[in-house]
């Protein structure tokens, strides 16, 4: 029997189905930050706002290569564009780093639960970021600064391995001059050819430098897996209740929407149920931390 040459009608419907079909976005700004990270500012080509919550992520496609989950790094108060701080690591992120202003990417999302900025209103906030963990926290941090009167005392502790790895350096300098934010930074070590006048030591060495009331404070954490264990132990030693500790977790992801199971920890889909979790809900799940 001869094969039919008739082509099926392909009707890609993106409206209402943005979970599966990438929207086109254009890189409108690219700022190199370190030898490994760059900040990309992106605008959706259909003119719509992304409409994300702090702490959510998008799946970014680099055409012909693949997709990678990347956290939104800008506050939702910045509406027409959004920012992604991307570390060059493997196929997708290396190719993304080679793209320039005017180049196109695909965007699915925003995905994940994000931080509940309403639930933490009126609280004192203690942000603790390690390395690239500053990227998702910046989205909430800048949101809080844009709504400063809704929140109590705000502190940011930020640590990275060495001075040349520091992200968002210029913003941090401005932050240090504000009198309504406590900011402390640290590096694990400082090579002889680099300049660093701040604290030297792991991030937990900053916790005793901040005065906070554990009952009024929500601690918001994001960093490499090893950081959580030590930071949580120190927060608990300061009597911070378990349910006052919020963290953003990272797992290998593919679909981003709870279908493929790549990010699954027991019954939890990190992409859908997270990536933001209250410590009191996951402390009994050993694989989570
Ligand atoms: C919710 C979420 C938010 C993220 N936010 C950011 C962000 O803001 N900025 C950023 O630069 N990266 C972020 N990542 C990590 C980023 O998704 C990976 O670095 C990226 O997928 C690597 O893709 P690739 O094709 O470049 O590298 P690949 O070739 O896929 O991998 C390169 C190496 O990285 C490892 N790897 C890949 N993905 C992960 C992962 N999720 N965790 C640990 N190791 C991994 C691989 O095993 C391999 O060793 C996030 C990941 C998740 C799940
Ligand atoms: S990434 Fe597919 S289920 Fe979470």
Tab-separated table of C-alpha atoms and ligand atoms in Angstrom:
chain	number	residue	atom	x	y	z
A	1	UNK	CA	0.000	0.000	0.000
A	2	UNK	CA	1.502	3.409	-0.980
A	3	UNK	CA	2.317	5.714	1.898
A	4	UNK	CA	0.155	8.777	2.107
A	5	UNK	CA	2.018	11.988	1.329
A	6	UNK	CA	-0.601	14.109	3.105
A	7	UNK	CA	0.977	16.073	5.978
A	8	UNK	CA	-0.910	16.096	9.276
A	9	UNK	CA	-2.038	19.518	10.307
A	10	UNK	CA	0.223	20.731	13.102
A	11	UNK	CA	-1.376	23.222	15.405
A	12	UNK	CA	0.893	24.222	18.263
A	13	UNK	CA	-1.281	25.898	20.816
A	14	UNK	CA	0.760	27.858	23.304
A	15	UNK	CA	-2.015	29.760	25.060
A	16	UNK	CA	-2.944	28.053	28.303
A	17	UNK	CA	-0.289	25.403	27.680
A	18	UNK	CA	2.875	27.263	28.559
A	19	UNK	CA	4.009	24.423	30.820
A	20	UNK	CA	5.115	22.384	27.813
A	21	UNK	CA	5.764	24.835	25.002
A	22	UNK	CA	8.611	27.331	25.330
A	23	UNK	CA	7.903	30.978	24.665
A	24	UNK	CA	10.466	32.912	22.678
A	25	UNK	CA	12.563	35.395	24.617
A	26	UNK	CA	15.307	37.804	23.561
A	27	UNK	CA	18.464	38.494	25.531
A	28	UNK	CA	18.455	42.254	25.982
A	29	UNK	CA	21.446	42.519	28.332
A	30	UNK	CA	24.355	40.270	29.247
A	31	UNK	CA	26.699	41.164	32.103
A	32	UNK	CA	29.734	38.981	32.807
A	33	UNK	CA	29.996	38.607	36.597
A	34	UNK	CA	32.882	36.180	37.256
A	35	UNK	CA	34.856	33.798	35.037
A	36	UNK	CA	31.984	31.289	35.494
A	37	UNK	CA	28.797	33.345	35.839
A	38	UNK	CA	26.960	35.886	33.722
A	39	UNK	CA	23.702	37.749	34.286
A	40	UNK	CA	21.197	37.612	31.412
A	41	UNK	CA	18.279	40.020	31.160
A	42	UNK	CA	15.499	38.599	28.994
A	43	UNK	CA	12.279	39.959	27.524
A	44	UNK	CA	9.492	37.697	26.243
A	45	UNK	CA	8.869	38.308	22.548
A	46	UNK	CA	5.069	38.209	22.887
A	47	UNK	CA	5.261	41.295	25.138
A	48	UNK	CA	3.812	39.507	28.154
A	49	UNK	CA	5.240	39.680	31.660
A	50	UNK	CA	6.682	36.479	33.094
A	51	UNK	CA	4.661	37.072	36.292
A	52	UNK	CA	6.902	35.051	38.583
A	53	UNK	CA	7.130	34.793	42.369
A	54	UNK	CA	10.525	35.139	44.094
A	55	UNK	CA	12.155	31.705	44.303
A	56	UNK	CA	10.551	30.249	41.164
A	57	UNK	CA	12.570	29.034	38.196
A	58	UNK	CA	12.246	28.774	34.426
A	59	UNK	CA	13.370	26.085	31.992
A	60	UNK	CA	15.618	27.891	29.523
A	61	UNK	CA	16.141	26.312	26.100
A	62	UNK	CA	19.152	26.980	23.988
A	63	UNK	CA	17.974	25.927	20.553
A	64	UNK	CA	19.653	22.834	19.156
A	65	UNK	CA	21.259	22.014	22.520
A	66	UNK	CA	18.681	21.510	25.278
A	67	UNK	CA	17.031	22.938	28.367
A	68	UNK	CA	18.213	23.783	31.884
A	69	UNK	CA	16.312	24.933	34.979
A	70	UNK	CA	17.509	28.366	36.115
A	71	UNK	CA	16.198	30.404	39.061
A	72	UNK	CA	14.674	33.797	38.548
A	73	UNK	CA	17.151	36.201	40.026
A	74	UNK	CA	15.206	39.433	39.633
A	75	UNK	CA	12.340	40.647	41.773
A	76	UNK	CA	8.793	40.418	40.373
A	77	UNK	CA	8.626	44.174	40.959
A	78	UNK	CA	10.775	44.419	37.823
A	79	UNK	CA	7.980	43.577	35.429
A	80	UNK	CA	8.909	43.892	31.760
A	81	UNK	CA	12.050	41.790	31.846
A	82	UNK	CA	13.597	39.186	34.121
A	83	UNK	CA	17.141	38.228	35.054
A	84	UNK	CA	18.934	34.894	35.226
A	85	UNK	CA	22.369	34.448	36.785
A	86	UNK	CA	23.886	31.468	34.988
A	87	UNK	CA	26.974	29.444	35.858
A	88	UNK	CA	28.770	27.952	32.837
A	89	UNK	CA	28.873	24.224	33.549
A	90	UNK	CA	27.832	21.805	30.797
A	91	UNK	CA	26.279	21.782	27.337
A	92	UNK	CA	23.316	24.102	27.799
A	93	UNK	CA	24.849	26.652	30.121
A	94	UNK	CA	28.110	26.845	28.119
A	95	UNK	CA	26.205	27.502	24.909
A	96	UNK	CA	23.999	30.036	26.696
A	97	UNK	CA	27.133	31.903	27.754
A	98	UNK	CA	28.121	32.141	24.068
A	99	UNK	CA	24.843	33.873	23.157
A	100	UNK	CA	24.738	37.644	22.965
A	101	UNK	CA	22.322	40.546	23.156
A	102	UNK	CA	19.631	40.056	20.484
A	103	UNK	CA	19.871	36.253	20.499
A	104	UNK	CA	16.779	34.144	21.182
A	105	UNK	CA	16.135	31.557	23.886
A	106	UNK	CA	13.065	29.490	24.804
A	107	UNK	CA	11.412	29.991	28.169
A	108	UNK	CA	9.039	27.589	29.946
A	109	UNK	CA	7.586	28.558	33.264
A	110	UNK	CA	7.763	30.133	35.810
A	111	UNK	CA	7.708	26.850	37.731
A	112	UNK	CA	7.849	25.770	41.365
A	113	UNK	CA	6.200	27.164	44.457
A	114	UNK	CA	8.544	30.089	45.179
A	115	UNK	CA	8.821	31.947	48.478
A	116	UNK	CA	5.615	33.016	50.208
A	117	UNK	CA	6.325	36.734	50.529
A	118	UNK	CA	2.922	37.300	52.209
A	119	UNK	CA	3.485	34.744	54.983
A	120	UNK	CA	6.760	36.392	56.026
A	121	UNK	CA	5.321	39.922	56.117
A	122	UNK	CA	6.057	41.720	59.386
A	123	UNK	CA	8.862	39.283	60.285
A	124	UNK	CA	12.563	39.915	60.668
A	125	UNK	CA	14.369	38.200	57.801
A	126	UNK	CA	17.794	36.598	57.947
A	127	UNK	CA	18.989	35.692	54.431
A	128	UNK	CA	21.891	33.243	54.290
A	129	UNK	CA	23.372	32.648	50.828
A	130	UNK	CA	26.312	30.500	49.800
A	131	UNK	CA	27.906	30.855	46.348
A	132	UNK	CA	25.382	30.739	43.517
A	133	UNK	CA	22.623	30.477	46.150
A	134	UNK	CA	22.576	34.283	46.100
A	135	UNK	CA	20.853	34.078	42.671
A	136	UNK	CA	17.412	32.820	43.809
A	137	UNK	CA	17.622	34.695	47.128
A	138	UNK	CA	18.236	37.981	45.278
A	139	UNK	CA	14.775	37.704	43.773
A	140	UNK	CA	13.148	37.696	47.234
A	141	UNK	CA	15.691	40.042	48.774
A	142	UNK	CA	15.109	42.745	46.152
A	143	UNK	CA	11.350	42.224	46.412
A	144	UNK	CA	11.561	42.806	50.165
A	145	UNK	CA	13.691	45.935	49.667
A	146	UNK	CA	11.100	47.242	47.180
A	147	UNK	CA	8.437	46.700	49.866
A	148	UNK	CA	10.687	47.624	52.775
A	149	UNK	CA	7.977	48.878	55.153
A	150	UNK	CA	6.230	45.473	55.123
A	151	UNK	CA	9.168	43.693	56.752
A	152	UNK	CA	11.136	44.032	59.995
A	153	UNK	CA	14.888	43.833	60.458
A	154	UNK	CA	16.645	42.502	57.334
A	155	UNK	CA	20.046	40.839	57.348
A	156	UNK	CA	21.991	39.237	54.515
A	157	UNK	CA	24.904	36.895	55.145
A	158	UNK	CA	26.706	35.915	51.963
A	159	UNK	CA	29.705	33.657	51.564
A	160	UNK	CA	31.709	32.306	48.671
A	161	UNK	CA	34.979	30.452	48.278
A	162	UNK	CA	37.241	33.362	47.327
A	163	UNK	CA	36.865	37.063	46.443
A	164	UNK	CA	36.884	36.571	42.664
A	165	UNK	CA	33.764	34.370	42.984
A	166	UNK	CA	31.677	37.101	44.603
A	167	UNK	CA	28.466	37.707	42.636
A	168	UNK	CA	26.561	41.014	42.341
A	169	UNK	CA	29.567	42.869	43.825
A	170	UNK	CA	28.364	46.374	42.907
A	171	UNK	CA	24.923	45.781	44.418
A	172	UNK	CA	26.522	44.473	47.587
A	173	UNK	CA	28.634	47.625	47.939
A	174	UNK	CA	25.430	49.709	47.760
A	175	UNK	CA	23.819	47.398	50.278
A	176	UNK	CA	26.651	47.846	52.747
A	177	UNK	CA	25.945	51.605	52.756
A	178	UNK	CA	22.232	51.197	53.653
A	179	UNK	CA	21.278	51.692	57.280
A	180	UNK	CA	18.106	49.577	57.066
A	181	UNK	CA	19.927	46.352	56.150
A	182	UNK	CA	22.625	44.385	58.000
A	183	UNK	CA	25.015	42.974	55.432
A	184	UNK	CA	27.992	40.703	56.103
A	185	UNK	CA	30.087	38.783	53.601
A	186	UNK	CA	32.812	36.222	53.940
A	187	UNK	CA	35.207	34.174	51.838
A	188	UNK	CA	36.616	30.771	52.739
A	189	UNK	CA	40.093	31.943	51.778
A	190	UNK	CA	41.824	34.845	50.037
A	191	UNK	CA	44.750	34.090	47.712
A	192	UNK	CA	47.747	36.434	48.111
A	193	UNK	CA	47.146	38.172	44.772
A	194	UNK	CA	43.556	39.161	45.684
A	195	UNK	CA	42.302	41.909	47.991
A	196	UNK	CA	39.733	41.236	50.713
A	197	UNK	CA	39.155	43.333	53.791
A	198	UNK	CA	36.112	41.443	55.088
A	199	UNK	CA	35.604	38.293	57.117
A	200	UNK	CA	37.518	35.127	56.289
A	201	UNK	CA	35.890	31.818	57.217
A	202	UNK	CA	32.901	29.694	56.311
A	203	UNK	CA	29.451	31.260	56.313
A	204	UNK	CA	28.596	30.049	59.815
A	205	UNK	CA	31.285	32.397	61.203
A	206	UNK	CA	28.954	35.292	60.284
A	207	UNK	CA	25.962	34.058	62.285
A	208	UNK	CA	27.339	35.179	65.700
A	209	UNK	CA	27.988	38.647	64.207
A	210	UNK	CA	24.257	39.342	63.816
A	211	UNK	CA	21.824	40.142	66.625
A	212	UNK	CA	18.436	38.614	65.988
A	213	UNK	CA	15.392	37.472	67.925
A	214	UNK	CA	14.840	33.804	66.971
A	215	UNK	CA	11.102	34.010	67.680
A	216	UNK	CA	10.591	36.961	65.320
A	217	UNK	CA	13.045	35.883	62.627
A	218	UNK	CA	12.562	33.802	59.486
A	219	UNK	CA	15.872	32.413	58.212
A	220	UNK	CA	15.950	31.993	54.426
A	221	UNK	CA	18.722	29.765	53.088
A	222	UNK	CA	20.132	28.880	49.702
A	223	UNK	CA	23.532	27.436	48.944
A	224	UNK	CA	25.480	24.272	48.223
A	225	UNK	CA	24.126	21.104	49.920
A	226	UNK	CA	26.991	21.014	52.457
A	227	UNK	CA	26.007	24.458	53.763
A	228	UNK	CA	22.563	23.475	55.044
A	229	UNK	CA	23.665	21.007	57.694
A	230	UNK	CA	26.041	23.424	59.415
A	231	UNK	CA	23.881	26.534	59.072
A	232	UNK	CA	20.799	24.726	60.404
A	233	UNK	CA	22.793	23.382	63.385
A	234	UNK	CA	23.949	26.920	64.246
A	235	UNK	CA	20.476	28.398	63.826
A	236	UNK	CA	19.035	25.737	66.101
A	237	UNK	CA	21.763	26.464	68.655
A	238	UNK	CA	20.437	30.056	68.578
A	239	UNK	CA	16.918	28.692	69.271
A	240	UNK	CA	15.479	29.407	65.849
A	241	UNK	CA	12.376	27.151	65.613
A	242	UNK	CA	12.365	24.584	62.779
A	243	UNK	CA	9.394	26.205	61.095
A	244	UNK	CA	11.263	29.530	60.958
A	245	UNK	CA	13.805	28.036	58.549
A	246	UNK	CA	13.002	28.204	54.836
A	247	UNK	CA	15.274	26.796	52.160
A	248	UNK	CA	15.487	26.453	48.424
A	249	UNK	CA	16.687	23.016	47.253
A	250	UNK	CA	18.239	21.981	43.968
A	251	UNK	CA	17.829	18.618	42.271
A	252	UNK	CA	18.439	17.323	38.758
A	253	UNK	CA	15.373	18.312	36.744
A	254	UNK	CA	14.017	17.649	33.283
A	255	UNK	CA	10.340	18.483	32.817
A	256	UNK	CA	10.016	21.009	35.647
A	257	UNK	CA	6.317	20.222	36.039
A	258	UNK	CA	6.062	17.017	38.080
A	259	UNK	CA	5.838	14.528	35.197
A	260	UNK	CA	9.217	12.848	34.688
A	261	UNK	CA	10.310	12.014	38.242
A	262	UNK	CA	13.913	13.200	37.801
A	263	UNK	CA	13.691	15.496	40.826
A	264	UNK	CA	11.736	13.111	43.045
A	265	UNK	CA	12.675	12.549	46.708
A	266	UNK	CA	10.277	9.935	48.116
A	267	UNK	CA	6.828	11.492	47.631
A	268	UNK	CA	8.219	14.962	46.953
A	269	UNK	CA	8.641	16.451	43.495
A	270	UNK	CA	11.164	19.226	44.059
A	271	UNK	CA	10.129	20.975	40.819
A	272	UNK	CA	6.457	21.180	41.795
A	273	UNK	CA	6.276	20.924	45.593
A	274	UNK	CA	9.456	23.043	45.889
A	275	UNK	CA	12.096	24.174	45.259
A	276	UNK	CA	11.259	26.188	48.408
A	277	UNK	CA	10.605	24.116	51.532
A	278	UNK	CA	10.010	24.798	55.182
A	279	UNK	CA	12.643	22.899	57.174
A	280	UNK	CA	9.998	21.550	59.579
A	281	UNK	CA	8.370	19.713	56.642
A	282	UNK	CA	11.511	18.055	55.214
A	283	UNK	CA	13.780	17.534	58.209
A	284	UNK	CA	12.617	13.901	58.482
A	285	UNK	CA	13.442	13.175	54.826
A	286	UNK	CA	17.136	12.218	54.873
A	287	UNK	CA	17.616	12.410	51.068
A	288	UNK	CA	16.285	15.967	51.017
A	289	UNK	CA	19.257	17.564	52.761
B	1	LIG	C1	15.434	24.652	40.580
B	1	LIG	C2	16.817	24.870	40.026
B	1	LIG	C3	17.309	26.158	39.931
B	1	LIG	C4	18.598	26.384	39.400
B	1	LIG	N1	19.035	27.660	39.322
B	1	LIG	C5	20.226	27.914	38.751
B	1	LIG	C6	20.673	29.261	38.592
B	1	LIG	O1	20.017	30.233	38.977
B	1	LIG	N2	21.856	29.452	37.975
B	1	LIG	C7	22.625	28.393	37.524
B	1	LIG	O2	23.693	28.642	36.951
B	1	LIG	N3	22.242	27.124	37.689
B	1	LIG	C8	21.062	26.852	38.279
B	1	LIG	N4	20.644	25.555	38.422
B	1	LIG	C9	21.539	24.470	37.984
B	1	LIG	C10	21.427	24.303	36.477
B	1	LIG	O3	20.132	23.861	36.155
B	1	LIG	C11	22.452	23.283	35.965
B	1	LIG	O4	23.754	23.802	36.170
B	1	LIG	C12	22.243	23.069	34.493
B	1	LIG	O5	21.072	22.308	34.299
B	1	LIG	C13	23.415	22.349	33.888
B	1	LIG	O6	23.054	22.105	32.541
B	1	LIG	P1	24.158	21.940	31.448
B	1	LIG	O7	23.521	21.324	30.241
B	1	LIG	O8	24.915	23.193	31.240
B	1	LIG	O9	25.153	20.928	32.121
B	1	LIG	P2	25.087	19.335	32.101
B	1	LIG	O10	25.923	18.894	30.944
B	1	LIG	O11	23.686	18.842	32.192
B	1	LIG	O12	25.770	19.067	33.477
B	1	LIG	C14	27.079	19.534	33.796
B	1	LIG	C15	27.435	19.017	35.154
B	1	LIG	O13	26.560	19.561	36.144
B	1	LIG	C16	25.861	18.538	36.818
B	1	LIG	N5	24.484	19.051	37.072
B	1	LIG	C17	23.538	19.329	36.170
B	1	LIG	N6	22.420	19.782	36.765
B	1	LIG	C18	22.667	19.788	38.082
B	1	LIG	C19	21.906	20.138	39.239
B	1	LIG	N7	20.635	20.563	39.182
B	1	LIG	N8	22.504	20.016	40.433
B	1	LIG	C20	23.776	19.571	40.536
B	1	LIG	N9	24.542	19.230	39.478
B	1	LIG	C21	24.001	19.341	38.288
B	1	LIG	C22	25.901	17.361	35.883
B	1	LIG	O14	25.828	16.141	36.550
B	1	LIG	C23	27.281	17.502	35.273
B	1	LIG	O15	28.286	17.055	36.129
B	1	LIG	C24	19.394	25.293	38.965
B	1	LIG	C25	18.898	23.997	39.062
B	1	LIG	C26	17.638	23.773	39.590
B	1	LIG	C27	17.130	22.388	39.680
B	2	LIG	S1	11.673	17.614	36.933
B	2	LIG	FE1	10.259	16.194	36.129
B	2	LIG	S2	9.162	15.609	37.881
B	2	LIG	FE2	10.409	17.212	38.613
